[in-house]
PDB file of C-alpha atoms in Angstrom:
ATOM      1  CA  UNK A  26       1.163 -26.003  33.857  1.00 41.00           C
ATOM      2  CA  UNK A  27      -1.988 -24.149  35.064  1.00 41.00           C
ATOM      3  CA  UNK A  28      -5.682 -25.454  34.677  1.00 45.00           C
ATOM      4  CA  UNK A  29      -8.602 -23.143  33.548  1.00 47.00           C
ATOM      5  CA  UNK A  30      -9.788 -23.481  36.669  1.00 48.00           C
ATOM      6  CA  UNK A  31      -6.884 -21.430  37.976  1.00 50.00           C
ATOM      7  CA  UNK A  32      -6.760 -18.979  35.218  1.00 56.00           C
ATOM      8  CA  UNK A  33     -10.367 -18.364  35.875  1.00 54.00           C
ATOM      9  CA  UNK A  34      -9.587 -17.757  39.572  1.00 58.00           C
ATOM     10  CA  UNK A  35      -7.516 -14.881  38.484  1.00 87.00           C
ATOM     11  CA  UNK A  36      -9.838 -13.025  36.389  1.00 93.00           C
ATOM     12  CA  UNK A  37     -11.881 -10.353  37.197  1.00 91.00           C
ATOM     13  CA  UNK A  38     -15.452 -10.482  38.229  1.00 91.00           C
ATOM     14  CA  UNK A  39     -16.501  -7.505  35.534  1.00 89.00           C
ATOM     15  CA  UNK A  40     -14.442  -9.344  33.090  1.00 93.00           C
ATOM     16  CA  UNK A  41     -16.690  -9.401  29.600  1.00 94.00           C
ATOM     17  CA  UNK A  42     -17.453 -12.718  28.084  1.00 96.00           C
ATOM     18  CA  UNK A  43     -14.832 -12.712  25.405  1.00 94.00           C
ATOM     19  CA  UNK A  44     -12.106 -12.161  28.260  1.00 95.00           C
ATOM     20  CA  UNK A  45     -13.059 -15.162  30.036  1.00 96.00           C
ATOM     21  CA  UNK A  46     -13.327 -16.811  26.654  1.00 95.00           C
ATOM     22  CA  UNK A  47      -9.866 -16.263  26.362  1.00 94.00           C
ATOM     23  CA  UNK A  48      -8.767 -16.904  29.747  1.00 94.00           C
ATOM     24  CA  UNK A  49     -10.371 -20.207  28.959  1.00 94.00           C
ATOM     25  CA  UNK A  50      -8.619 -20.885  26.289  1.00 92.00           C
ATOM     26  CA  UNK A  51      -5.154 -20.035  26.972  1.00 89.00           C
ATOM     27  CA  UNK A  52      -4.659 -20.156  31.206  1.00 92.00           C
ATOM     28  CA  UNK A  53      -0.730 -20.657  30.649  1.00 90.00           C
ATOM     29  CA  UNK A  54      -1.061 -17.245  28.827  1.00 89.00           C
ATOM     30  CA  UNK A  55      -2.687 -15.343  31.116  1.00 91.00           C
ATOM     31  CA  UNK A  56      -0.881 -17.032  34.264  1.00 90.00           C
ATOM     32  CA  UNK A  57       2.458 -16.053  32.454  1.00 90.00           C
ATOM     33  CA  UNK A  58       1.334 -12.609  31.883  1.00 92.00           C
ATOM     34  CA  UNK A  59       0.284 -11.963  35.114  1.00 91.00           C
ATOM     35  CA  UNK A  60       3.091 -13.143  36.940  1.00 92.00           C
ATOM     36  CA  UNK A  61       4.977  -9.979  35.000  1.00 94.00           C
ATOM     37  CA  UNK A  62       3.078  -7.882  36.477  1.00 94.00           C
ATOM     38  CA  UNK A  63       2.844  -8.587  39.708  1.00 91.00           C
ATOM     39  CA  UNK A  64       1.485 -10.160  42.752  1.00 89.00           C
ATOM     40  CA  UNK A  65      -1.993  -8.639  43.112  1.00 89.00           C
ATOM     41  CA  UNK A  66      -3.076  -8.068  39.476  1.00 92.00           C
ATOM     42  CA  UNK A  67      -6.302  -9.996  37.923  1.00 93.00           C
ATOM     43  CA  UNK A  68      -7.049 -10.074  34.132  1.00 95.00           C
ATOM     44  CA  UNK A  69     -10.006  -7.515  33.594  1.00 94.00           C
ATOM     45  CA  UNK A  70      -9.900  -7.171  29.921  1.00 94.00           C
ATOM     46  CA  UNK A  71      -8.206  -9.592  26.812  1.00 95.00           C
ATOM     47  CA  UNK A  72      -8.437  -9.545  23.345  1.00 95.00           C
ATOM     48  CA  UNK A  73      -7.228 -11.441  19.915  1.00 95.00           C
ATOM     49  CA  UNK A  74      -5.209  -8.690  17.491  1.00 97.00           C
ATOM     50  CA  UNK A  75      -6.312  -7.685  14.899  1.00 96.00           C
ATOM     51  CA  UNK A  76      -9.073 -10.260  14.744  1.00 92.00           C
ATOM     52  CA  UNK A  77      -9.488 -14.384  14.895  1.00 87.00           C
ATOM     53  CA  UNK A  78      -6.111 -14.590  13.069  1.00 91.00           C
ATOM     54  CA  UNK A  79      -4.439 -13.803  16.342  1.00 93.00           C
ATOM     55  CA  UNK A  80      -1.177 -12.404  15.366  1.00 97.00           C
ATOM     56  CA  UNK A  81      -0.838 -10.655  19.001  1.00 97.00           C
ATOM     57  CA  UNK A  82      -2.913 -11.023  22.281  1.00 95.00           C
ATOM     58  CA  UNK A  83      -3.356  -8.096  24.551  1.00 96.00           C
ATOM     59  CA  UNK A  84      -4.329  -8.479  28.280  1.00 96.00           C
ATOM     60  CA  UNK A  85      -5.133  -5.804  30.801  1.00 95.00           C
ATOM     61  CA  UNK A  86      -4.394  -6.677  34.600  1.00 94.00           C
ATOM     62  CA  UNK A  87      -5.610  -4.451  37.275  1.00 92.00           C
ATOM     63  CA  UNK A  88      -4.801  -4.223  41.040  1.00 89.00           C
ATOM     64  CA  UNK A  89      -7.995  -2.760  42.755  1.00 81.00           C
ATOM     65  CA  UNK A  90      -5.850  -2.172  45.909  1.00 77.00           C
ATOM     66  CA  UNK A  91      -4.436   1.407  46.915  1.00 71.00           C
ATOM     67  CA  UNK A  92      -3.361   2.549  44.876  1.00 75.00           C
ATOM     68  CA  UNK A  93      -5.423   1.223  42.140  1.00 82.00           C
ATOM     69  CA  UNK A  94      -2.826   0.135  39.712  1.00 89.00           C
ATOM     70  CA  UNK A  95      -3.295  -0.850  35.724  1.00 92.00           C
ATOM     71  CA  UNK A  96      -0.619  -3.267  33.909  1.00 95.00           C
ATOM     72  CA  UNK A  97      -0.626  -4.199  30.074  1.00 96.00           C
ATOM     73  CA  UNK A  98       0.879  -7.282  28.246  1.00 97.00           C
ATOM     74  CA  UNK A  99       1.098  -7.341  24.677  1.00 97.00           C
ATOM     75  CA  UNK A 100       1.741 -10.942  23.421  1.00 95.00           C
ATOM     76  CA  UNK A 101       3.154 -12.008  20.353  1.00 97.00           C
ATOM     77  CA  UNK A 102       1.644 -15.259  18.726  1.00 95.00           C
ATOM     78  CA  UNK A 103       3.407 -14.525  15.054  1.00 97.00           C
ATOM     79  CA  UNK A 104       6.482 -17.084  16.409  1.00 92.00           C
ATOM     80  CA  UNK A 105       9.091 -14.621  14.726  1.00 97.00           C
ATOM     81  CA  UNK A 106      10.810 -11.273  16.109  1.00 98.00           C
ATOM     82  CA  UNK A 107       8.722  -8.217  15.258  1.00 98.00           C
ATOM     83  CA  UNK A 108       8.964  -4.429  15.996  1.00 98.00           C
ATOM     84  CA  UNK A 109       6.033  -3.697  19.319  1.00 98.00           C
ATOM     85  CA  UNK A 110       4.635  -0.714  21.013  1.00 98.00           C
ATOM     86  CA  UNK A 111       2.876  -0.651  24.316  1.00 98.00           C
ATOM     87  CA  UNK A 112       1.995   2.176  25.603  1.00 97.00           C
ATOM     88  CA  UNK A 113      -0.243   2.376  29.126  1.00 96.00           C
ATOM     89  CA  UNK A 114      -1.512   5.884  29.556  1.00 93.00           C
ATOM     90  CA  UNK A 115      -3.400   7.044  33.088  1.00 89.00           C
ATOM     91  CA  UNK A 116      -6.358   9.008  32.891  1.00 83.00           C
ATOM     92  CA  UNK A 117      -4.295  12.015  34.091  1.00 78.00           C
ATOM     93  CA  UNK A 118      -2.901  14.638  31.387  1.00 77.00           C
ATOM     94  CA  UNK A 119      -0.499  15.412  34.222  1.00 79.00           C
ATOM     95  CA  UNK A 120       0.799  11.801  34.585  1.00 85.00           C
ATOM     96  CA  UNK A 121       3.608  10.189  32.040  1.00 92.00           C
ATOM     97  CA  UNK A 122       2.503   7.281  30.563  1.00 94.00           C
ATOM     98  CA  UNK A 123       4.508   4.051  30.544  1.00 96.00           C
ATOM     99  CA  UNK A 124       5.780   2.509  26.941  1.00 98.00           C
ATOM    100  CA  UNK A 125       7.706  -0.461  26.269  1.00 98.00           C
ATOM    101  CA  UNK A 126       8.933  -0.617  22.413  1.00 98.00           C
ATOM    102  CA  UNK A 127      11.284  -2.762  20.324  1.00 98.00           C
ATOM    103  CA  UNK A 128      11.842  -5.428  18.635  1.00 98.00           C
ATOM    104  CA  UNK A 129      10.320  -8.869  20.237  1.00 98.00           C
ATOM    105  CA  UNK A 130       9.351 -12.325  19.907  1.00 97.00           C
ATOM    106  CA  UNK A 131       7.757 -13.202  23.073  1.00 96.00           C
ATOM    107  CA  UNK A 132       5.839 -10.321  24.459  1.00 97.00           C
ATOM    108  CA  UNK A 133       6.372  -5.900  24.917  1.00 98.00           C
ATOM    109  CA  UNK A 134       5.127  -4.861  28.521  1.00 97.00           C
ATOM    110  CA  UNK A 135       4.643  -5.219  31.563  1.00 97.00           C
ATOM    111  CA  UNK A 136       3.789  -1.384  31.320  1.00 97.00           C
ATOM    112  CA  UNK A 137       1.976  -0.167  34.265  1.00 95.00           C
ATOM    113  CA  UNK A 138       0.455   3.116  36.060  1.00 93.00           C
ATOM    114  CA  UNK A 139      -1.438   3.766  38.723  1.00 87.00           C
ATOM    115  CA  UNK A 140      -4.235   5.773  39.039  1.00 75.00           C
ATOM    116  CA  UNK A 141      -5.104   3.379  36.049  1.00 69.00           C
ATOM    117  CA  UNK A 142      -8.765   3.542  36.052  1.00 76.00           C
ATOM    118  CA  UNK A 143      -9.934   4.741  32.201  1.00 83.00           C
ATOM    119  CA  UNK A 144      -6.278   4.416  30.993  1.00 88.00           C
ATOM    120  CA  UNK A 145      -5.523   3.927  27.855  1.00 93.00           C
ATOM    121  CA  UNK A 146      -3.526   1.858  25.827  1.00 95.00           C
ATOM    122  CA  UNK A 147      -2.354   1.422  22.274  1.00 97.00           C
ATOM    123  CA  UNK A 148      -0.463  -1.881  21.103  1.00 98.00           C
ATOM    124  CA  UNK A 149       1.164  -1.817  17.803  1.00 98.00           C
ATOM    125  CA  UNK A 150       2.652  -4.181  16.323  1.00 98.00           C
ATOM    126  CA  UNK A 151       4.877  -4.406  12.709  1.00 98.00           C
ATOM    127  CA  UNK A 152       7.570  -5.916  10.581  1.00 97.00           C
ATOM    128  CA  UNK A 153       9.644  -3.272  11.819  1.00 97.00           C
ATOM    129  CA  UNK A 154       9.803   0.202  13.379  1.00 97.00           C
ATOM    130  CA  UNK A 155      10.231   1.415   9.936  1.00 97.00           C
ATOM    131  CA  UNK A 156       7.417  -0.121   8.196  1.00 97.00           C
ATOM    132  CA  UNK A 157       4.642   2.010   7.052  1.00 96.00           C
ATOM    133  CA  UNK A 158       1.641  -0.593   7.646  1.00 96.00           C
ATOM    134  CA  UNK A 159       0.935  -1.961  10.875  1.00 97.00           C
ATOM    135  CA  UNK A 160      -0.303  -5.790  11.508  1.00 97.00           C
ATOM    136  CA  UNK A 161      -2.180  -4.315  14.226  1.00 98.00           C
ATOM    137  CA  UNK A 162      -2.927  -0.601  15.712  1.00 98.00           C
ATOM    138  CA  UNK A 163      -4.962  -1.017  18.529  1.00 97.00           C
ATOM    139  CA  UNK A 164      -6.376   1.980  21.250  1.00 96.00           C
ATOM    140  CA  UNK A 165      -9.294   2.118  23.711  1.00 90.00           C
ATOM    141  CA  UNK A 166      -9.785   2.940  27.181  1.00 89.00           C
ATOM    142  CA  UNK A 167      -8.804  -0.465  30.028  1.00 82.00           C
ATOM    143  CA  UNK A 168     -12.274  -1.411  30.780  1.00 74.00           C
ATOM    144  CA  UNK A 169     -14.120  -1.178  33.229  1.00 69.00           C
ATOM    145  CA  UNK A 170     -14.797   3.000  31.864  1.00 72.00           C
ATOM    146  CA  UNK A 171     -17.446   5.159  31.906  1.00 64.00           C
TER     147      UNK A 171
END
């Protein structure tokens, strides 16, 4: 079992406050997630889906080594099978991005791509593929971005 102290060790220094929050808060979590990844990744960016009722978690590891590398995690906190999308795209219209999609109870990912600075990822998350509403439908840009 991890400490925070040891989570915190493996996040990033431009982490935001809400990151480290969570880092805080759940080390196994991010420890577990970033052993998917990879040897080499650090959390740069977490957040709760869709809000404080944390139905999902997304984290954002990146490897600032060359090449710089991005990996997402999309973590489901529901306790029951549900239909996920992760999709990791690199800032590159000429690069494929990297998606990970079915029907889970644990997590969708590790997706990864380098070049990964300014990617962006979507995490979606539903009852099933064919459902109309999603419990979450999330996209930005991986911090740290311009």
């Amino acid at each position: 079992m991890s400490s925070p102290g040891a989570a915190a060790a493996m996040v990033s220094p431009t982490a935001n406050s809400t990151t480290r929050a969570i880092a805080n808060k759940q080390p196994e979590s991010v420890q577990a997630m970033a052993n998917l990844c990879g040897a080499g990744y650090v959390l740069q960016y977490a957040e709760q889906l869709p809000d404080s009722r944390r139905f999902g978690t997304l984290f954002t590891y990146q490897k600032n080594t060359s090449p710089f590398s991005s990996c997402a995690m999309f973590d489901n906190n529901l306790g029951t099978a549900k239909y996920m999308k992760l999709t990791l795209c690199p800032n590159q219209l000429s690069k494929p991005c990297s998606v990970d999609e079915g029907t889970f109870s644990q997590y969708a990912g590790p997706v990864r791509v380098t070049d990964g600075m300014c990617a962006e990822v979507t995490a979606i998350m539903k009852n099933s593929k064919s459902a109309t509403t999603a419990l979450i439908d999330r996209r930005f840009a991986v911090p740290p971005c311009n």
